[in-house]
Amino acid sequence: MTAKIEVVRPGVFATVQDLGRPGLAAIGVGRSGAADRGSLRLANRLVGNPESHAALEAVLGGLVLRFSAPTTVAVTGAPCPITVGTRAAGMRAVGPDSPIPVGPGDELVLGTASQGLRCYVAVRGGIDVPPVLGARATDTLGKLGPLALSAGMTLPVGQRVLAHPGVDLAPRAPLPDVPILRVTPGPRVPWFVPGALSTLVSSGYVATADVDRVGVRLDGPVLSRARDGELPPEAAVPGALQVPPSGQPILFLADHPVTGGYPVIAVVAEADLDLAAQVRPGQRVRFRLVGLRK
């Protein structure tokens, strides 16, 4: 019998995610996948999965799952309280970034994340929902992949596994209070007044409440344009900092559109996108310029 996971409570917003659908932008399909790819990869390694297996991404924790069979799970990403067990036998506290054994009937309960935005839950064997265009990721903008989790939903568990990693804990550095994201100059710097790029990297910005898997709208010093009008739609990438007429940048994340019509002043380094994915509303963010063009 295929093992099942029951979603008892989905929390604020939770989805199935893997490493996404790279290479399909030419047909209008974005990569999508886990917003914090490093956390998803780590969760999979901790339970002995290939890194590409599908897991769960939960915003601010709050997720409650019930398991039909014994297995191993791991929780990574934004730190949150974690308990495992049954109401009859009692719940026990467990730690993040480590393999967690669960038994049949056990519930895994994620509390509210104390830092960061996104928690990841991997189960040994992976979440075995049907793939769409080669991936099991939920693309919230493109409306591809499985639906967002809801109470009462059941998720099948796969059987393709690797050897257990033989570790009890994967130490991780704490998330910074003020993340510093490295950026390179974007393709449309000439669309802005002289000094706009310097303004971006010398001033702090605050994440507004307008945060989702598509991106995060930032609030701070205005990045003024030197040109009026809009660009024809052009290719966009994760980490692009688009600037609409308001002058307040929008940072593209995992489910960003494949094209955009606002000028891109800078692009966040691929290596810093996991950190960007953990920025929560109200948090301050800074940018550091690297790779200056000669």
PDB file of C-alpha atoms in Angstrom:
ATOM      1  CA  MET A   1       0.000   0.000   0.000  1.00  0.00           C
ATOM      2  CA  THR A   2       1.300   3.463  -0.911  1.00  0.00           C
ATOM      3  CA  ALA A   3       2.012   5.581   2.128  1.00  0.00           C
ATOM      4  CA  LYS A   4      -0.113   8.708   2.459  1.00  0.00           C
ATOM      5  CA  ILE A   5       0.185  12.042   4.194  1.00  0.00           C
ATOM      6  CA  GLU A   6      -2.989  13.790   5.337  1.00  0.00           C
ATOM      7  CA  VAL A   7      -2.982  17.572   5.514  1.00  0.00           C
ATOM      8  CA  VAL A   8      -4.643  18.317   8.840  1.00  0.00           C
ATOM      9  CA  ARG A   9      -3.977  22.043   8.651  1.00  0.00           C
ATOM     10  CA  PRO A  10      -2.184  23.860   5.806  1.00  0.00           C
ATOM     11  CA  GLY A  11      -1.200  26.974   7.745  1.00  0.00           C
ATOM     12  CA  VAL A  12      -1.064  30.340   5.991  1.00  0.00           C
ATOM     13  CA  PHE A  13      -0.153  28.942   2.582  1.00  0.00           C
ATOM     14  CA  ALA A  14       1.593  25.707   1.640  1.00  0.00           C
ATOM     15  CA  THR A  15       2.468  24.110  -1.681  1.00  0.00           C
ATOM     16  CA  VAL A  16       4.278  21.159  -3.190  1.00  0.00           C
ATOM     17  CA  GLN A  17       7.657  22.191  -4.597  1.00  0.00           C
ATOM     18  CA  ASP A  18      10.678  20.608  -6.217  1.00  0.00           C
ATOM     19  CA  LEU A  19      13.489  22.197  -8.254  1.00  0.00           C
ATOM     20  CA  GLY A  20      11.063  23.401 -10.922  1.00  0.00           C
ATOM     21  CA  ARG A  21      10.896  23.466 -14.732  1.00  0.00           C
ATOM     22  CA  PRO A  22      14.102  24.997 -16.102  1.00  0.00           C
ATOM     23  CA  GLY A  23      14.550  25.569 -19.814  1.00  0.00           C
ATOM     24  CA  LEU A  24      10.932  26.252 -20.787  1.00  0.00           C
ATOM     25  CA  ALA A  25      10.891  30.062 -20.774  1.00  0.00           C
ATOM     26  CA  ALA A  26      10.787  30.114 -24.589  1.00  0.00           C
ATOM     27  CA  ILE A  27       7.288  28.625 -24.450  1.00  0.00           C
ATOM     28  CA  GLY A  28       6.177  30.941 -21.638  1.00  0.00           C
ATOM     29  CA  VAL A  29       6.736  28.569 -18.704  1.00  0.00           C
ATOM     30  CA  GLY A  30       8.817  29.832 -15.786  1.00  0.00           C
ATOM     31  CA  ARG A  31      11.142  27.695 -13.691  1.00  0.00           C
ATOM     32  CA  SER A  32       9.083  27.974 -10.488  1.00  0.00           C
ATOM     33  CA  GLY A  33      10.075  25.381  -7.850  1.00  0.00           C
ATOM     34  CA  ALA A  34      11.169  26.006  -4.281  1.00  0.00           C
ATOM     35  CA  ALA A  35      11.771  29.648  -3.475  1.00  0.00           C
ATOM     36  CA  ASP A  36      14.600  28.647  -1.112  1.00  0.00           C
ATOM     37  CA  ARG A  37      16.215  25.897  -3.154  1.00  0.00           C
ATOM     38  CA  GLY A  38      19.029  25.271  -0.680  1.00  0.00           C
ATOM     39  CA  SER A  39      16.562  24.481   2.100  1.00  0.00           C
ATOM     40  CA  LEU A  40      14.639  22.070  -0.112  1.00  0.00           C
ATOM     41  CA  ARG A  41      17.849  20.316  -1.159  1.00  0.00           C
ATOM     42  CA  LEU A  42      18.992  19.999   2.447  1.00  0.00           C
ATOM     43  CA  ALA A  43      15.638  18.619   3.622  1.00  0.00           C
ATOM     44  CA  ASN A  44      15.797  15.960   0.913  1.00  0.00           C
ATOM     45  CA  ARG A  45      19.378  14.994   1.757  1.00  0.00           C
ATOM     46  CA  LEU A  46      18.505  14.610   5.437  1.00  0.00           C
ATOM     47  CA  VAL A  47      15.867  11.956   4.684  1.00  0.00           C
ATOM     48  CA  GLY A  48      17.902  10.144   2.027  1.00  0.00           C
ATOM     49  CA  ASN A  49      16.115  11.513  -1.044  1.00  0.00           C
ATOM     50  CA  PRO A  50      17.546  12.761  -4.318  1.00  0.00           C
ATOM     51  CA  GLU A  51      17.717  16.555  -4.051  1.00  0.00           C
ATOM     52  CA  SER A  52      15.169  16.883  -6.866  1.00  0.00           C
ATOM     53  CA  HIS A  53      12.352  15.114  -4.984  1.00  0.00           C
ATOM     54  CA  ALA A  54       9.206  17.110  -4.247  1.00  0.00           C
ATOM     55  CA  ALA A  55       8.692  18.396  -0.709  1.00  0.00           C
ATOM     56  CA  LEU A  56       6.382  20.910   0.973  1.00  0.00           C
ATOM     57  CA  GLU A  57       6.911  24.668   1.260  1.00  0.00           C
ATOM     58  CA  ALA A  58       4.951  26.322   4.079  1.00  0.00           C
ATOM     59  CA  VAL A  59       4.752  30.086   4.630  1.00  0.00           C
ATOM     60  CA  LEU A  60       5.486  31.011   8.267  1.00  0.00           C
ATOM     61  CA  GLY A  61       5.021  27.412   9.427  1.00  0.00           C
ATOM     62  CA  GLY A  62       1.607  26.465  10.811  1.00  0.00           C
ATOM     63  CA  LEU A  63       1.494  23.206   8.840  1.00  0.00           C
ATOM     64  CA  VAL A  64       0.082  20.037  10.465  1.00  0.00           C
ATOM     65  CA  LEU A  65       0.498  16.654   8.750  1.00  0.00           C
ATOM     66  CA  ARG A  66      -0.628  13.130   9.724  1.00  0.00           C
ATOM     67  CA  PHE A  67       1.246  10.046   8.473  1.00  0.00           C
ATOM     68  CA  SER A  68      -0.261   6.673   7.586  1.00  0.00           C
ATOM     69  CA  ALA A  69       2.986   4.686   7.820  1.00  0.00           C
ATOM     70  CA  PRO A  70       6.383   4.918   9.522  1.00  0.00           C
ATOM     71  CA  THR A  71       8.849   7.142   7.708  1.00  0.00           C
ATOM     72  CA  THR A  72      11.470   9.847   8.172  1.00  0.00           C
ATOM     73  CA  VAL A  73      10.903  13.566   7.680  1.00  0.00           C
ATOM     74  CA  ALA A  74      13.026  16.717   7.950  1.00  0.00           C
ATOM     75  CA  VAL A  75      12.147  20.380   8.422  1.00  0.00           C
ATOM     76  CA  THR A  76      14.447  23.128   7.144  1.00  0.00           C
ATOM     77  CA  GLY A  77      14.253  26.785   6.129  1.00  0.00           C
ATOM     78  CA  ALA A  78      12.683  29.361   8.439  1.00  0.00           C
ATOM     79  CA  PRO A  79      13.173  28.211  12.055  1.00  0.00           C
ATOM     80  CA  CYS A  80       9.980  27.246  13.869  1.00  0.00           C
ATOM     81  CA  PRO A  81       8.914  25.048  16.811  1.00  0.00           C
ATOM     82  CA  ILE A  82       8.361  21.428  15.709  1.00  0.00           C
ATOM     83  CA  THR A  83       6.496  18.663  17.535  1.00  0.00           C
ATOM     84  CA  VAL A  84       5.736  15.055  16.582  1.00  0.00           C
ATOM     85  CA  GLY A  85       3.397  12.447  18.068  1.00  0.00           C
ATOM     86  CA  THR A  86      -0.257  11.774  18.770  1.00  0.00           C
ATOM     87  CA  ARG A  87      -2.710  13.477  21.063  1.00  0.00           C
ATOM     88  CA  ALA A  88      -3.290  10.186  22.891  1.00  0.00           C
ATOM     89  CA  ALA A  89       0.374   9.321  23.472  1.00  0.00           C
ATOM     90  CA  GLY A  90       1.631  12.899  23.689  1.00  0.00           C
ATOM     91  CA  MET A  91       3.703  15.190  21.501  1.00  0.00           C
ATOM     92  CA  ARG A  92       7.477  15.530  21.673  1.00  0.00           C
ATOM     93  CA  ALA A  93       9.587  18.473  20.603  1.00  0.00           C
ATOM     94  CA  VAL A  94      12.116  17.843  17.834  1.00  0.00           C
ATOM     95  CA  GLY A  95      14.670  20.005  16.106  1.00  0.00           C
ATOM     96  CA  PRO A  96      15.017  21.414  12.596  1.00  0.00           C
ATOM     97  CA  ASP A  97      17.697  20.436  10.081  1.00  0.00           C
ATOM     98  CA  SER A  98      17.741  16.808  11.256  1.00  0.00           C
ATOM     99  CA  PRO A  99      16.104  13.476  10.354  1.00  0.00           C
ATOM    100  CA  ILE A 100      12.888  12.978  12.344  1.00  0.00           C
ATOM    101  CA  PRO A 101      11.320   9.485  12.639  1.00  0.00           C
ATOM    102  CA  VAL A 102       7.522   9.405  12.587  1.00  0.00           C
ATOM    103  CA  GLY A 103       5.181   6.477  13.151  1.00  0.00           C
ATOM    104  CA  PRO A 104       1.763   5.546  11.734  1.00  0.00           C
ATOM    105  CA  GLY A 105      -0.824   7.986  13.026  1.00  0.00           C
ATOM    106  CA  ASP A 106       1.780  10.500  14.126  1.00  0.00           C
ATOM    107  CA  GLU A 107       1.248  14.189  13.453  1.00  0.00           C
ATOM    108  CA  LEU A 108       4.004  16.614  12.533  1.00  0.00           C
ATOM    109  CA  VAL A 109       3.163  20.114  13.795  1.00  0.00           C
ATOM    110  CA  LEU A 110       5.039  23.244  12.727  1.00  0.00           C
ATOM    111  CA  GLY A 111       4.628  26.282  14.936  1.00  0.00           C
ATOM    112  CA  THR A 112       4.977  29.867  13.741  1.00  0.00           C
ATOM    113  CA  ALA A 113       8.346  30.698  12.239  1.00  0.00           C
ATOM    114  CA  SER A 114      10.370  33.027  14.463  1.00  0.00           C
ATOM    115  CA  GLN A 115      12.527  34.275  11.572  1.00  0.00           C
ATOM    116  CA  GLY A 116      12.349  33.989   7.830  1.00  0.00           C
ATOM    117  CA  LEU A 117       9.278  33.204   5.771  1.00  0.00           C
ATOM    118  CA  ARG A 118       9.350  29.696   4.297  1.00  0.00           C
ATOM    119  CA  CYS A 119       9.694  26.285   5.959  1.00  0.00           C
ATOM    120  CA  TYR A 120      10.368  23.069   4.028  1.00  0.00           C
ATOM    121  CA  VAL A 121       9.203  19.561   4.924  1.00  0.00           C
ATOM    122  CA  ALA A 122      10.694  16.572   3.112  1.00  0.00           C
ATOM    123  CA  VAL A 123       9.505  12.997   3.588  1.00  0.00           C
ATOM    124  CA  ARG A 124      11.539   9.939   2.679  1.00  0.00           C
ATOM    125  CA  GLY A 125      10.438   8.916  -0.830  1.00  0.00           C
ATOM    126  CA  GLY A 126       9.235  12.403  -1.769  1.00  0.00           C
ATOM    127  CA  ILE A 127       5.768  13.791  -2.437  1.00  0.00           C
ATOM    128  CA  ASP A 128       4.648  11.671  -5.384  1.00  0.00           C
ATOM    129  CA  VAL A 129       1.988  13.831  -7.037  1.00  0.00           C
ATOM    130  CA  PRO A 130       1.756  13.579 -10.852  1.00  0.00           C
ATOM    131  CA  PRO A 131       4.392  15.686 -12.650  1.00  0.00           C
ATOM    132  CA  VAL A 132       3.358  18.470 -15.018  1.00  0.00           C
ATOM    133  CA  LEU A 133       5.877  19.394 -17.729  1.00  0.00           C
ATOM    134  CA  GLY A 134       8.486  17.338 -15.938  1.00  0.00           C
ATOM    135  CA  ALA A 135       8.082  18.774 -12.435  1.00  0.00           C
ATOM    136  CA  ARG A 136       5.808  18.504  -9.401  1.00  0.00           C
ATOM    137  CA  ALA A 137       6.165  22.157  -8.423  1.00  0.00           C
ATOM    138  CA  THR A 138       3.146  24.384  -7.861  1.00  0.00           C
ATOM    139  CA  ASP A 139       3.539  27.467 -10.059  1.00  0.00           C
ATOM    140  CA  THR A 140       1.166  30.025  -8.560  1.00  0.00           C
ATOM    141  CA  LEU A 141       1.471  32.455 -11.465  1.00  0.00           C
ATOM    142  CA  GLY A 142       1.390  29.961 -14.332  1.00  0.00           C
ATOM    143  CA  LYS A 143      -1.296  27.809 -12.635  1.00  0.00           C
ATOM    144  CA  LEU A 144       0.716  24.631 -13.179  1.00  0.00           C
ATOM    145  CA  GLY A 145       1.214  21.664 -10.883  1.00  0.00           C
ATOM    146  CA  PRO A 146      -0.829  20.598  -7.863  1.00  0.00           C
ATOM    147  CA  LEU A 147      -3.203  22.871  -6.005  1.00  0.00           C
ATOM    148  CA  ALA A 148      -2.091  24.622  -2.845  1.00  0.00           C
ATOM    149  CA  LEU A 149      -2.562  22.427   0.224  1.00  0.00           C
ATOM    150  CA  SER A 150      -5.932  22.403   1.962  1.00  0.00           C
ATOM    151  CA  ALA A 151      -7.270  20.637   5.053  1.00  0.00           C
ATOM    152  CA  GLY A 152      -8.252  17.030   4.329  1.00  0.00           C
ATOM    153  CA  MET A 153      -6.049  16.700   1.243  1.00  0.00           C
ATOM    154  CA  THR A 154      -3.973  13.511   1.022  1.00  0.00           C
ATOM    155  CA  LEU A 155      -0.554  13.325  -0.600  1.00  0.00           C
ATOM    156  CA  PRO A 156       1.055  10.110  -1.875  1.00  0.00           C
ATOM    157  CA  VAL A 157       4.619   9.268  -0.877  1.00  0.00           C
ATOM    158  CA  GLY A 158       7.029   7.866  -3.435  1.00  0.00           C
ATOM    159  CA  GLN A 159       9.398   4.928  -3.109  1.00  0.00           C
ATOM    160  CA  ARG A 160      12.583   6.110  -4.846  1.00  0.00           C
ATOM    161  CA  VAL A 161      15.151   6.715  -2.108  1.00  0.00           C
ATOM    162  CA  LEU A 162      18.883   6.792  -1.499  1.00  0.00           C
ATOM    163  CA  ALA A 163      20.879   5.626   1.521  1.00  0.00           C
ATOM    164  CA  HIS A 164      20.226   7.396   4.801  1.00  0.00           C
ATOM    165  CA  PRO A 165      22.774  10.189   5.252  1.00  0.00           C
ATOM    166  CA  GLY A 166      24.072   8.966   8.600  1.00  0.00           C
ATOM    167  CA  VAL A 167      23.925  12.385  10.279  1.00  0.00           C
ATOM    168  CA  ASP A 168      21.892  13.624  13.222  1.00  0.00           C
ATOM    169  CA  LEU A 169      22.075  17.345  12.449  1.00  0.00           C
ATOM    170  CA  ALA A 170      23.066  19.707   9.646  1.00  0.00           C
ATOM    171  CA  PRO A 171      24.325  22.895  11.339  1.00  0.00           C
ATOM    172  CA  ARG A 172      23.201  26.057   9.584  1.00  0.00           C
ATOM    173  CA  ALA A 173      24.007  29.714  10.121  1.00  0.00           C
ATOM    174  CA  PRO A 174      21.076  31.738  11.517  1.00  0.00           C
ATOM    175  CA  LEU A 175      19.178  33.970   9.146  1.00  0.00           C
ATOM    176  CA  PRO A 176      20.423  37.582   9.340  1.00  0.00           C
ATOM    177  CA  ASP A 177      18.191  40.291  10.772  1.00  0.00           C
ATOM    178  CA  VAL A 178      19.063  42.508   7.798  1.00  0.00           C
ATOM    179  CA  PRO A 179      19.975  40.394   4.773  1.00  0.00           C
ATOM    180  CA  ILE A 180      22.502  41.860   2.354  1.00  0.00           C
ATOM    181  CA  LEU A 181      21.821  40.729  -1.202  1.00  0.00           C
ATOM    182  CA  ARG A 182      24.555  40.987  -3.806  1.00  0.00           C
ATOM    183  CA  VAL A 183      23.471  42.508  -7.113  1.00  0.00           C
ATOM    184  CA  THR A 184      24.977  43.093 -10.535  1.00  0.00           C
ATOM    185  CA  PRO A 185      23.951  46.046 -12.719  1.00  0.00           C
ATOM    186  CA  GLY A 186      20.829  45.308 -14.726  1.00  0.00           C
ATOM    187  CA  PRO A 187      20.387  45.699 -18.481  1.00  0.00           C
ATOM    188  CA  ARG A 188      18.415  48.946 -18.190  1.00  0.00           C
ATOM    189  CA  VAL A 189      20.548  51.135 -15.932  1.00  0.00           C
ATOM    190  CA  PRO A 190      20.539  53.890 -18.621  1.00  0.00           C
ATOM    191  CA  TRP A 191      16.770  54.193 -18.136  1.00  0.00           C
ATOM    192  CA  PHE A 192      17.425  55.714 -14.693  1.00  0.00           C
ATOM    193  CA  VAL A 193      18.862  59.027 -13.596  1.00  0.00           C
ATOM    194  CA  PRO A 194      22.584  59.096 -12.806  1.00  0.00           C
ATOM    195  CA  GLY A 195      23.138  57.810  -9.300  1.00  0.00           C
ATOM    196  CA  ALA A 196      20.006  55.627  -9.150  1.00  0.00           C
ATOM    197  CA  LEU A 197      22.072  52.443  -8.886  1.00  0.00           C
ATOM    198  CA  SER A 198      24.110  54.052  -6.104  1.00  0.00           C
ATOM    199  CA  THR A 199      20.859  54.931  -4.324  1.00  0.00           C
ATOM    200  CA  LEU A 200      19.745  51.306  -4.517  1.00  0.00           C
ATOM    201  CA  VAL A 201      22.916  49.960  -2.926  1.00  0.00           C
ATOM    202  CA  SER A 202      23.509  52.735  -0.398  1.00  0.00           C
ATOM    203  CA  SER A 203      19.991  52.799   1.062  1.00  0.00           C
ATOM    204  CA  GLY A 204      18.003  50.191   2.918  1.00  0.00           C
ATOM    205  CA  TYR A 205      14.607  49.006   1.654  1.00  0.00           C
ATOM    206  CA  VAL A 206      11.755  47.415   3.586  1.00  0.00           C
ATOM    207  CA  ALA A 207       9.684  44.480   2.376  1.00  0.00           C
ATOM    208  CA  THR A 208       6.032  45.493   2.173  1.00  0.00           C
ATOM    209  CA  ALA A 209       3.072  43.200   2.876  1.00  0.00           C
ATOM    210  CA  ASP A 210       2.964  42.530  -0.876  1.00  0.00           C
ATOM    211  CA  VAL A 211       5.091  39.368  -0.697  1.00  0.00           C
ATOM    212  CA  ASP A 212       4.354  36.063  -2.421  1.00  0.00           C
ATOM    213  CA  ARG A 213       6.055  33.462  -4.580  1.00  0.00           C
ATOM    214  CA  VAL A 214       6.057  35.853  -7.560  1.00  0.00           C
ATOM    215  CA  GLY A 215       8.097  38.493  -5.768  1.00  0.00           C
ATOM    216  CA  VAL A 216       8.385  41.073  -3.036  1.00  0.00           C
ATOM    217  CA  ARG A 217       7.561  44.743  -3.397  1.00  0.00           C
ATOM    218  CA  LEU A 218      10.061  46.950  -1.582  1.00  0.00           C
ATOM    219  CA  ASP A 219       9.642  50.372  -0.036  1.00  0.00           C
ATOM    220  CA  GLY A 220      12.430  52.915   0.210  1.00  0.00           C
ATOM    221  CA  PRO A 221      14.159  55.724  -1.682  1.00  0.00           C
ATOM    222  CA  VAL A 222      12.643  56.300  -5.116  1.00  0.00           C
ATOM    223  CA  LEU A 223      14.685  55.119  -8.108  1.00  0.00           C
ATOM    224  CA  SER A 224      13.872  57.875 -10.576  1.00  0.00           C
ATOM    225  CA  ARG A 225      13.735  57.326 -14.319  1.00  0.00           C
ATOM    226  CA  ALA A 226      15.606  59.284 -16.946  1.00  0.00           C
ATOM    227  CA  ARG A 227      13.217  58.060 -19.660  1.00  0.00           C
ATOM    228  CA  ASP A 228       9.440  58.054 -19.887  1.00  0.00           C
ATOM    229  CA  GLY A 229       7.299  55.284 -21.285  1.00  0.00           C
ATOM    230  CA  GLU A 230       7.564  51.538 -20.933  1.00  0.00           C
ATOM    231  CA  LEU A 231       9.721  48.854 -22.488  1.00  0.00           C
ATOM    232  CA  PRO A 232       8.334  46.190 -24.770  1.00  0.00           C
ATOM    233  CA  PRO A 233       8.113  42.933 -22.788  1.00  0.00           C
ATOM    234  CA  GLU A 234      11.529  41.328 -22.430  1.00  0.00           C
ATOM    235  CA  ALA A 235      12.936  38.243 -20.724  1.00  0.00           C
ATOM    236  CA  ALA A 236      13.013  38.248 -16.940  1.00  0.00           C
ATOM    237  CA  VAL A 237      14.984  36.105 -14.493  1.00  0.00           C
ATOM    238  CA  PRO A 238      14.722  35.263 -10.789  1.00  0.00           C
ATOM    239  CA  GLY A 239      16.330  38.031  -8.788  1.00  0.00           C
ATOM    240  CA  ALA A 240      15.522  40.789 -11.279  1.00  0.00           C
ATOM    241  CA  LEU A 241      14.778  44.136  -9.630  1.00  0.00           C
ATOM    242  CA  GLN A 242      12.124  45.703 -11.828  1.00  0.00           C
ATOM    243  CA  VAL A 243      11.152  49.300 -11.204  1.00  0.00           C
ATOM    244  CA  PRO A 244       7.588  50.407 -12.039  1.00  0.00           C
ATOM    245  CA  PRO A 245       6.647  54.099 -12.447  1.00  0.00           C
ATOM    246  CA  SER A 246       6.366  54.466  -8.657  1.00  0.00           C
ATOM    247  CA  GLY A 247      10.155  54.100  -8.432  1.00  0.00           C
ATOM    248  CA  GLN A 248       9.841  51.382  -5.771  1.00  0.00           C
ATOM    249  CA  PRO A 249      11.617  48.168  -6.846  1.00  0.00           C
ATOM    250  CA  ILE A 250      10.003  44.740  -7.121  1.00  0.00           C
ATOM    251  CA  LEU A 251      12.254  41.734  -6.514  1.00  0.00           C
ATOM    252  CA  PHE A 252      11.281  38.729  -8.642  1.00  0.00           C
ATOM    253  CA  LEU A 253      11.222  35.333  -6.903  1.00  0.00           C
ATOM    254  CA  ALA A 254      10.468  31.756  -7.971  1.00  0.00           C
ATOM    255  CA  ASP A 255       7.116  32.245  -9.759  1.00  0.00           C
ATOM    256  CA  HIS A 256       8.048  35.460 -11.564  1.00  0.00           C
ATOM    257  CA  PRO A 257       6.698  36.104 -15.092  1.00  0.00           C
ATOM    258  CA  VAL A 258       9.020  35.086 -17.914  1.00  0.00           C
ATOM    259  CA  THR A 259       8.786  38.580 -19.411  1.00  0.00           C
ATOM    260  CA  GLY A 260       8.318  42.049 -17.974  1.00  0.00           C
ATOM    261  CA  GLY A 261       7.773  45.573 -19.237  1.00  0.00           C
ATOM    262  CA  TYR A 262       9.449  47.568 -16.467  1.00  0.00           C
ATOM    263  CA  PRO A 263      13.170  48.374 -16.646  1.00  0.00           C
ATOM    264  CA  VAL A 264      15.476  46.160 -14.570  1.00  0.00           C
ATOM    265  CA  ILE A 265      18.036  48.203 -12.654  1.00  0.00           C
ATOM    266  CA  ALA A 266      19.874  45.281 -11.049  1.00  0.00           C
ATOM    267  CA  VAL A 267      19.769  41.507 -10.606  1.00  0.00           C
ATOM    268  CA  VAL A 268      20.300  39.646  -7.331  1.00  0.00           C
ATOM    269  CA  ALA A 269      23.038  37.023  -7.503  1.00  0.00           C
ATOM    270  CA  GLU A 270      21.786  33.463  -7.931  1.00  0.00           C
ATOM    271  CA  ALA A 271      23.634  32.456  -4.758  1.00  0.00           C
ATOM    272  CA  ASP A 272      21.600  34.974  -2.718  1.00  0.00           C
ATOM    273  CA  LEU A 273      18.137  34.038  -3.993  1.00  0.00           C
ATOM    274  CA  ASP A 274      17.576  31.576  -1.122  1.00  0.00           C
ATOM    275  CA  LEU A 275      18.198  34.398   1.340  1.00  0.00           C
ATOM    276  CA  ALA A 276      15.866  36.682  -0.626  1.00  0.00           C
ATOM    277  CA  ALA A 277      13.138  34.026  -0.423  1.00  0.00           C
ATOM    278  CA  GLN A 278      13.232  34.210   3.386  1.00  0.00           C
ATOM    279  CA  VAL A 279      12.570  37.964   3.586  1.00  0.00           C
ATOM    280  CA  ARG A 280       9.324  38.578   5.446  1.00  0.00           C
ATOM    281  CA  PRO A 281       7.024  41.624   5.432  1.00  0.00           C
ATOM    282  CA  GLY A 282       8.427  44.510   7.437  1.00  0.00           C
ATOM    283  CA  GLN A 283      11.996  43.250   7.229  1.00  0.00           C
ATOM    284  CA  ARG A 284      14.775  45.569   6.109  1.00  0.00           C
ATOM    285  CA  VAL A 285      16.950  44.544   3.153  1.00  0.00           C
ATOM    286  CA  ARG A 286      20.181  45.983   1.808  1.00  0.00           C
ATOM    287  CA  PHE A 287      21.920  45.491  -1.535  1.00  0.00           C
ATOM    288  CA  ARG A 288      25.637  45.316  -2.320  1.00  0.00           C
ATOM    289  CA  LEU A 289      26.929  45.937  -5.819  1.00  0.00           C
ATOM    290  CA  VAL A 290      29.309  43.390  -7.332  1.00  0.00           C
ATOM    291  CA  GLY A 291      30.554  42.781 -10.849  1.00  0.00           C
ATOM    292  CA  LEU A 292      30.716  46.412 -11.975  1.00  0.00           C
ATOM    293  CA  ARG A 293      30.861  46.773 -15.746  1.00  0.00           C
ATOM    294  CA  LYS A 294      33.888  48.547 -17.163  1.00  0.00           C
TER     295      LYS A 294
END
